[in-house]
Amino acid sequence: MRAAVVPEAGADFEVVEREVPEPDPGEVRISVDACGICHSDVYAKEGTNPVVSYPRVPGHEVAGHVDAVGDAVDAWEVGDRVGVGWHGGHCSTCDQCRQGNFLQCENGEITGLSYDGGYAEYMTAPSEALAKIPESLDAAAAAPLLCAGVTTFNALRNSDANVGDLVAVQGVGGLGHLGIQYAHAAGFETAAISRTPEKESLAKELGADHFINAAETDAGQRLQELGGADVVLATAPSSDAISSIVSGIGVDGSVVVVGVPGEPVEVSAQQLVQNRGAVEGWASGHARDSQDTLEFSSLRDIAPEIETYPLEDVEEAYGQMIENEARFRAVLEL
């Protein structure tokens, strides 16, 4: 099989020939149809996560179908359409797993970091890490939903917002353009916040009821004029932008951070105390969360905007993502 390998931390990708892997007991082998390129793949590319060993095949937005099953696997059959996201498996025995918090598993694995991911024609994964992909979803469109999709969908459905509440999505990019669609489809009054006024028409097409140009308007003040946001989904990884939007939440409102900035976020404690507000974070989801995301996306015709590349162009595709030039998700088709 062909695979895009990072031979050592910080090295360029090498597209090489490898033996097709055999699934261990409890694993399945996936024939990969498409794999999204996520900014978190930088952990594998640059070696900034201690769980990574080299050589490593990145990729945790994997869409494909079951090609073989290992011993003791009865939940999946050859031919099933499946996906694997960031959550690459859990132990089922630690305290967090016993409480159902599989994403916080103390021994959890990360697809493309703990083991080889989807920048290859085949990969293996623990059976509990798989999500079923609806037949209506194209593989290339489904792939980003296994990270960017589940992150925004899951953050919103686990927030305190109710139908009709004001939900603002900060950033109209790889995460934000999906967050807008999910917020609209879930029945929230949806505001899109961006410093790029050219994105207004797209935001409205995706379902935004309001567009706030943060380059010319105090976004927090504008949200207060709209009644105060019950939830601000912070998708753009900018500490300053996140800090500036806290003033826009209403009573009992919250800023939910899903796009992680490199610098600390400064928050006024007085603001939070006055309106019982909160700044919190949300991370992805486990396999059932991914499947819920895929099913809801199929039901409501929600899809990412993608650019597709062959495996041989992995360096270009990764570069487009790093430089924020992809609109809005880069996907390898295999």
PDB file of C-alpha atoms in Angstrom, residues 119-314:
ATOM      1  CA  TYR A 119      -2.741   9.269   5.324  1.00  0.00           C
ATOM      2  CA  ALA A 120      -2.509   5.772   3.826  1.00  0.00           C
ATOM      3  CA  GLU A 121      -4.516   3.363   1.733  1.00  0.00           C
ATOM      4  CA  TYR A 122      -5.077   1.071   4.732  1.00  0.00           C
ATOM      5  CA  MET A 123      -4.940   1.439   8.512  1.00  0.00           C
ATOM      6  CA  THR A 124      -6.006  -0.508  11.587  1.00  0.00           C
ATOM      7  CA  ALA A 125      -7.957   0.822  14.556  1.00  0.00           C
ATOM      8  CA  PRO A 126      -9.629  -0.520  17.708  1.00  0.00           C
ATOM      9  CA  SER A 127     -13.209  -1.519  16.975  1.00  0.00           C
ATOM     10  CA  GLU A 128     -14.589   0.826  19.675  1.00  0.00           C
ATOM     11  CA  ALA A 129     -13.115   3.823  17.805  1.00  0.00           C
ATOM     12  CA  LEU A 130     -15.290   3.332  14.715  1.00  0.00           C
ATOM     13  CA  ALA A 131     -18.375   5.315  13.721  1.00  0.00           C
ATOM     14  CA  LYS A 132     -20.821   4.218  11.042  1.00  0.00           C
ATOM     15  CA  ILE A 133     -21.020   6.518   8.006  1.00  0.00           C
ATOM     16  CA  PRO A 134     -24.479   6.953   6.427  1.00  0.00           C
ATOM     17  CA  GLU A 135     -24.699   5.852   2.804  1.00  0.00           C
ATOM     18  CA  SER A 136     -25.857   9.335   1.791  1.00  0.00           C
ATOM     19  CA  LEU A 137     -22.548  10.968   2.758  1.00  0.00           C
ATOM     20  CA  ASP A 138     -19.660  11.158   0.317  1.00  0.00           C
ATOM     21  CA  ALA A 139     -16.415   9.944   1.895  1.00  0.00           C
ATOM     22  CA  ALA A 140     -14.487  13.163   1.197  1.00  0.00           C
ATOM     23  CA  ALA A 141     -17.267  15.252   2.752  1.00  0.00           C
ATOM     24  CA  ALA A 142     -17.657  12.892   5.708  1.00  0.00           C
ATOM     25  CA  ALA A 143     -13.963  12.919   6.656  1.00  0.00           C
ATOM     26  CA  PRO A 144     -13.771  16.446   8.187  1.00  0.00           C
ATOM     27  CA  LEU A 145     -16.987  15.790  10.108  1.00  0.00           C
ATOM     28  CA  LEU A 146     -15.028  13.268  12.196  1.00  0.00           C
ATOM     29  CA  CYS A 147     -13.063  16.090  13.816  1.00  0.00           C
ATOM     30  CA  ALA A 148     -14.197  19.603  12.893  1.00  0.00           C
ATOM     31  CA  GLY A 149     -17.777  18.392  12.652  1.00  0.00           C
ATOM     32  CA  VAL A 150     -18.023  16.427  15.879  1.00  0.00           C
ATOM     33  CA  THR A 151     -16.154  19.143  17.783  1.00  0.00           C
ATOM     34  CA  THR A 152     -18.621  21.908  16.879  1.00  0.00           C
ATOM     35  CA  PHE A 153     -21.753  19.719  16.888  1.00  0.00           C
ATOM     36  CA  ASN A 154     -20.896  18.160  20.230  1.00  0.00           C
ATOM     37  CA  ALA A 155     -19.941  21.460  21.853  1.00  0.00           C
ATOM     38  CA  LEU A 156     -23.265  23.017  20.884  1.00  0.00           C
ATOM     39  CA  ARG A 157     -25.455  20.099  21.899  1.00  0.00           C
ATOM     40  CA  ASN A 158     -23.720  19.883  25.278  1.00  0.00           C
ATOM     41  CA  SER A 159     -24.084  23.613  25.934  1.00  0.00           C
ATOM     42  CA  ASP A 160     -26.942  25.165  27.889  1.00  0.00           C
ATOM     43  CA  ALA A 161     -28.458  26.824  24.810  1.00  0.00           C
ATOM     44  CA  ASN A 162     -32.114  26.081  24.028  1.00  0.00           C
ATOM     45  CA  VAL A 163     -34.018  26.382  20.769  1.00  0.00           C
ATOM     46  CA  GLY A 164     -34.419  30.069  19.901  1.00  0.00           C
ATOM     47  CA  ASP A 165     -31.494  31.215  22.050  1.00  0.00           C
ATOM     48  CA  LEU A 166     -28.826  33.462  20.585  1.00  0.00           C
ATOM     49  CA  VAL A 167     -25.722  31.488  19.647  1.00  0.00           C
ATOM     50  CA  ALA A 168     -22.735  33.300  18.174  1.00  0.00           C
ATOM     51  CA  VAL A 169     -20.024  31.539  16.199  1.00  0.00           C
ATOM     52  CA  GLN A 170     -16.705  33.391  16.393  1.00  0.00           C
ATOM     53  CA  GLY A 171     -14.769  32.691  13.199  1.00  0.00           C
ATOM     54  CA  VAL A 172     -15.991  31.584   9.765  1.00  0.00           C
ATOM     55  CA  GLY A 173     -13.322  29.034   8.912  1.00  0.00           C
ATOM     56  CA  GLY A 174     -12.736  25.296   9.081  1.00  0.00           C
ATOM     57  CA  LEU A 175     -14.597  24.899  12.382  1.00  0.00           C
ATOM     58  CA  GLY A 176     -16.806  27.959  12.221  1.00  0.00           C
ATOM     59  CA  HIS A 177     -18.443  27.290   8.860  1.00  0.00           C
ATOM     60  CA  LEU A 178     -19.678  23.981  10.282  1.00  0.00           C
ATOM     61  CA  GLY A 179     -20.655  25.521  13.612  1.00  0.00           C
ATOM     62  CA  ILE A 180     -22.910  28.006  11.813  1.00  0.00           C
ATOM     63  CA  GLN A 181     -24.674  25.203   9.960  1.00  0.00           C
ATOM     64  CA  TYR A 182     -25.220  23.148  13.113  1.00  0.00           C
ATOM     65  CA  ALA A 183     -26.443  26.161  15.098  1.00  0.00           C
ATOM     66  CA  HIS A 184     -28.931  27.075  12.377  1.00  0.00           C
ATOM     67  CA  ALA A 185     -30.153  23.493  11.934  1.00  0.00           C
ATOM     68  CA  ALA A 186     -30.607  23.119  15.698  1.00  0.00           C
ATOM     69  CA  GLY A 187     -32.969  26.096  15.805  1.00  0.00           C
ATOM     70  CA  PHE A 188     -30.731  28.705  17.420  1.00  0.00           C
ATOM     71  CA  GLU A 189     -30.763  32.378  16.483  1.00  0.00           C
ATOM     72  CA  THR A 190     -27.340  32.371  14.894  1.00  0.00           C
ATOM     73  CA  ALA A 191     -24.783  35.164  14.674  1.00  0.00           C
ATOM     74  CA  ALA A 192     -21.522  34.802  12.766  1.00  0.00           C
ATOM     75  CA  ILE A 193     -18.522  36.872  13.871  1.00  0.00           C
ATOM     76  CA  SER A 194     -15.565  37.480  11.577  1.00  0.00           C
ATOM     77  CA  ARG A 195     -12.924  40.087  10.858  1.00  0.00           C
ATOM     78  CA  THR A 196     -13.325  39.352   7.135  1.00  0.00           C
ATOM     79  CA  PRO A 197     -16.361  41.195   5.733  1.00  0.00           C
ATOM     80  CA  GLU A 198     -16.127  39.214   2.489  1.00  0.00           C
ATOM     81  CA  LYS A 199     -17.394  36.192   4.428  1.00  0.00           C
ATOM     82  CA  GLU A 200     -20.777  37.766   5.176  1.00  0.00           C
ATOM     83  CA  SER A 201     -22.546  36.320   2.139  1.00  0.00           C
ATOM     84  CA  LEU A 202     -21.208  32.839   2.871  1.00  0.00           C
ATOM     85  CA  ALA A 203     -22.181  33.082   6.535  1.00  0.00           C
ATOM     86  CA  LYS A 204     -25.725  34.034   5.552  1.00  0.00           C
ATOM     87  CA  GLU A 205     -25.883  31.168   3.038  1.00  0.00           C
ATOM     88  CA  LEU A 206     -24.807  28.756   5.766  1.00  0.00           C
ATOM     89  CA  GLY A 207     -27.646  29.918   8.001  1.00  0.00           C
ATOM     90  CA  ALA A 208     -26.443  32.924  10.000  1.00  0.00           C
ATOM     91  CA  ASP A 209     -29.211  35.346  10.958  1.00  0.00           C
ATOM     92  CA  HIS A 210     -26.683  38.084  11.787  1.00  0.00           C
ATOM     93  CA  PHE A 211     -23.173  38.874  10.613  1.00  0.00           C
ATOM     94  CA  ILE A 212     -20.878  40.918  12.847  1.00  0.00           C
ATOM     95  CA  ASN A 213     -17.798  42.458  11.258  1.00  0.00           C
ATOM     96  CA  ALA A 214     -15.401  42.399  14.195  1.00  0.00           C
ATOM     97  CA  ALA A 215     -12.881  44.521  12.282  1.00  0.00           C
ATOM     98  CA  GLU A 216     -15.233  47.498  12.368  1.00  0.00           C
ATOM     99  CA  THR A 217     -17.638  46.732  15.223  1.00  0.00           C
ATOM    100  CA  ASP A 218     -17.249  45.858  18.900  1.00  0.00           C
ATOM    101  CA  ALA A 219     -18.584  42.302  18.624  1.00  0.00           C
ATOM    102  CA  GLY A 220     -19.359  42.050  22.329  1.00  0.00           C
ATOM    103  CA  GLN A 221     -21.374  45.263  22.271  1.00  0.00           C
ATOM    104  CA  ARG A 222     -23.277  44.151  19.178  1.00  0.00           C
ATOM    105  CA  LEU A 223     -24.195  40.864  20.824  1.00  0.00           C
ATOM    106  CA  GLN A 224     -25.496  42.771  23.829  1.00  0.00           C
ATOM    107  CA  GLU A 225     -27.643  44.857  21.469  1.00  0.00           C
ATOM    108  CA  LEU A 226     -29.093  41.561  20.222  1.00  0.00           C
ATOM    109  CA  GLY A 227     -29.911  40.587  23.796  1.00  0.00           C
ATOM    110  CA  GLY A 228     -26.677  38.921  24.874  1.00  0.00           C
ATOM    111  CA  ALA A 229     -25.425  35.601  23.610  1.00  0.00           C
ATOM    112  CA  ASP A 230     -26.412  32.474  25.485  1.00  0.00           C
ATOM    113  CA  VAL A 231     -23.418  30.735  23.921  1.00  0.00           C
ATOM    114  CA  VAL A 232     -20.429  31.961  21.955  1.00  0.00           C
ATOM    115  CA  LEU A 233     -18.717  29.126  20.113  1.00  0.00           C
ATOM    116  CA  ALA A 234     -15.107  30.302  19.794  1.00  0.00           C
ATOM    117  CA  THR A 235     -13.658  28.540  16.754  1.00  0.00           C
ATOM    118  CA  ALA A 236     -10.884  30.920  15.645  1.00  0.00           C
ATOM    119  CA  PRO A 237      -7.699  30.281  17.684  1.00  0.00           C
ATOM    120  CA  SER A 238      -7.044  33.899  18.629  1.00  0.00           C
ATOM    121  CA  SER A 239      -6.587  34.790  22.293  1.00  0.00           C
ATOM    122  CA  ASP A 240      -7.415  38.451  21.681  1.00  0.00           C
ATOM    123  CA  ALA A 241     -10.567  37.622  19.724  1.00  0.00           C
ATOM    124  CA  ILE A 242     -11.787  35.232  22.408  1.00  0.00           C
ATOM    125  CA  SER A 243     -11.046  37.717  25.184  1.00  0.00           C
ATOM    126  CA  SER A 244     -12.919  40.471  23.343  1.00  0.00           C
ATOM    127  CA  ILE A 245     -16.080  38.417  22.934  1.00  0.00           C
ATOM    128  CA  VAL A 246     -16.625  37.567  26.616  1.00  0.00           C
ATOM    129  CA  SER A 247     -18.408  40.903  27.058  1.00  0.00           C
ATOM    130  CA  GLY A 248     -21.064  39.703  24.593  1.00  0.00           C
ATOM    131  CA  ILE A 249     -22.544  36.917  26.679  1.00  0.00           C
ATOM    132  CA  GLY A 250     -25.819  37.403  28.494  1.00  0.00           C
ATOM    133  CA  VAL A 251     -26.863  36.291  31.971  1.00  0.00           C
ATOM    134  CA  ASP A 252     -25.732  32.690  32.510  1.00  0.00           C
ATOM    135  CA  GLY A 253     -24.073  32.796  29.112  1.00  0.00           C
ATOM    136  CA  SER A 254     -20.834  31.068  28.240  1.00  0.00           C
ATOM    137  CA  VAL A 255     -17.966  31.213  25.797  1.00  0.00           C
ATOM    138  CA  VAL A 256     -17.160  27.674  24.664  1.00  0.00           C
ATOM    139  CA  VAL A 257     -13.645  27.431  23.248  1.00  0.00           C
ATOM    140  CA  VAL A 258     -13.028  24.775  20.576  1.00  0.00           C
ATOM    141  CA  GLY A 259     -10.284  26.528  18.588  1.00  0.00           C
ATOM    142  CA  VAL A 260      -7.274  26.441  20.906  1.00  0.00           C
ATOM    143  CA  PRO A 261      -5.055  29.569  20.771  1.00  0.00           C
ATOM    144  CA  GLY A 262      -1.361  29.452  21.502  1.00  0.00           C
ATOM    145  CA  GLU A 263      -1.532  32.195  24.149  1.00  0.00           C
ATOM    146  CA  PRO A 264      -3.547  32.468  27.386  1.00  0.00           C
ATOM    147  CA  VAL A 265      -7.007  34.016  27.183  1.00  0.00           C
ATOM    148  CA  GLU A 266      -7.419  37.036  29.464  1.00  0.00           C
ATOM    149  CA  VAL A 267     -10.842  37.346  31.063  1.00  0.00           C
ATOM    150  CA  SER A 268     -12.328  39.928  33.410  1.00  0.00           C
ATOM    151  CA  ALA A 269     -13.527  38.135  36.517  1.00  0.00           C
ATOM    152  CA  GLN A 270     -15.863  41.050  37.196  1.00  0.00           C
ATOM    153  CA  GLN A 271     -17.644  40.462  33.895  1.00  0.00           C
ATOM    154  CA  LEU A 272     -18.150  36.808  34.731  1.00  0.00           C
ATOM    155  CA  VAL A 273     -19.361  37.534  38.255  1.00  0.00           C
ATOM    156  CA  GLN A 274     -21.825  40.197  37.127  1.00  0.00           C
ATOM    157  CA  ASN A 275     -23.685  37.939  34.692  1.00  0.00           C
ATOM    158  CA  ARG A 276     -22.845  34.495  36.131  1.00  0.00           C
ATOM    159  CA  GLY A 277     -20.928  33.880  32.933  1.00  0.00           C
ATOM    160  CA  ALA A 278     -18.332  31.259  32.093  1.00  0.00           C
ATOM    161  CA  VAL A 279     -15.469  30.556  29.739  1.00  0.00           C
ATOM    162  CA  GLU A 280     -15.110  26.842  29.119  1.00  0.00           C
ATOM    163  CA  GLY A 281     -13.654  24.399  26.630  1.00  0.00           C
ATOM    164  CA  TRP A 282     -14.853  21.439  24.635  1.00  0.00           C
ATOM    165  CA  ALA A 283     -12.841  18.707  22.932  1.00  0.00           C
ATOM    166  CA  SER A 284     -14.117  16.564  20.078  1.00  0.00           C
ATOM    167  CA  GLY A 285     -16.040  13.410  21.013  1.00  0.00           C
ATOM    168  CA  HIS A 286     -15.925   9.630  21.097  1.00  0.00           C
ATOM    169  CA  ALA A 287     -17.090   7.280  18.335  1.00  0.00           C
ATOM    170  CA  ARG A 288     -20.803   7.466  19.177  1.00  0.00           C
ATOM    171  CA  ASP A 289     -20.578  11.268  19.177  1.00  0.00           C
ATOM    172  CA  SER A 290     -18.989  11.095  15.720  1.00  0.00           C
ATOM    173  CA  GLN A 291     -21.755   8.828  14.488  1.00  0.00           C
ATOM    174  CA  ASP A 292     -24.401  11.201  15.872  1.00  0.00           C
ATOM    175  CA  THR A 293     -22.668  14.035  14.021  1.00  0.00           C
ATOM    176  CA  LEU A 294     -22.621  12.111  10.753  1.00  0.00           C
ATOM    177  CA  GLU A 295     -26.266  11.102  11.069  1.00  0.00           C
ATOM    178  CA  PHE A 296     -27.408  14.639  11.892  1.00  0.00           C
ATOM    179  CA  SER A 297     -25.322  16.030   9.034  1.00  0.00           C
ATOM    180  CA  SER A 298     -26.951  13.571   6.654  1.00  0.00           C
ATOM    181  CA  LEU A 299     -30.422  14.391   7.978  1.00  0.00           C
ATOM    182  CA  ARG A 300     -29.991  18.148   7.586  1.00  0.00           C
ATOM    183  CA  ASP A 301     -27.722  18.215   4.492  1.00  0.00           C
ATOM    184  CA  ILE A 302     -24.797  19.744   6.393  1.00  0.00           C
ATOM    185  CA  ALA A 303     -21.449  19.433   4.651  1.00  0.00           C
ATOM    186  CA  PRO A 304     -18.012  21.018   4.875  1.00  0.00           C
ATOM    187  CA  GLU A 305     -16.499  23.050   2.087  1.00  0.00           C
ATOM    188  CA  ILE A 306     -13.461  21.077   0.999  1.00  0.00           C
ATOM    189  CA  GLU A 307     -10.465  21.004  -1.325  1.00  0.00           C
ATOM    190  CA  THR A 308      -9.339  17.518  -2.361  1.00  0.00           C
ATOM    191  CA  TYR A 309      -5.820  16.282  -3.135  1.00  0.00           C
ATOM    192  CA  PRO A 310      -4.262  12.964  -4.155  1.00  0.00           C
ATOM    193  CA  LEU A 311      -1.958  11.310  -1.644  1.00  0.00           C
ATOM    194  CA  GLU A 312       1.100  12.290  -3.693  1.00  0.00           C
ATOM    195  CA  ASP A 313       0.277  15.957  -3.054  1.00  0.00           C
ATOM    196  CA  VAL A 314       0.178  15.574   0.729  1.00  0.00           C
TER     197      VAL A 314
END
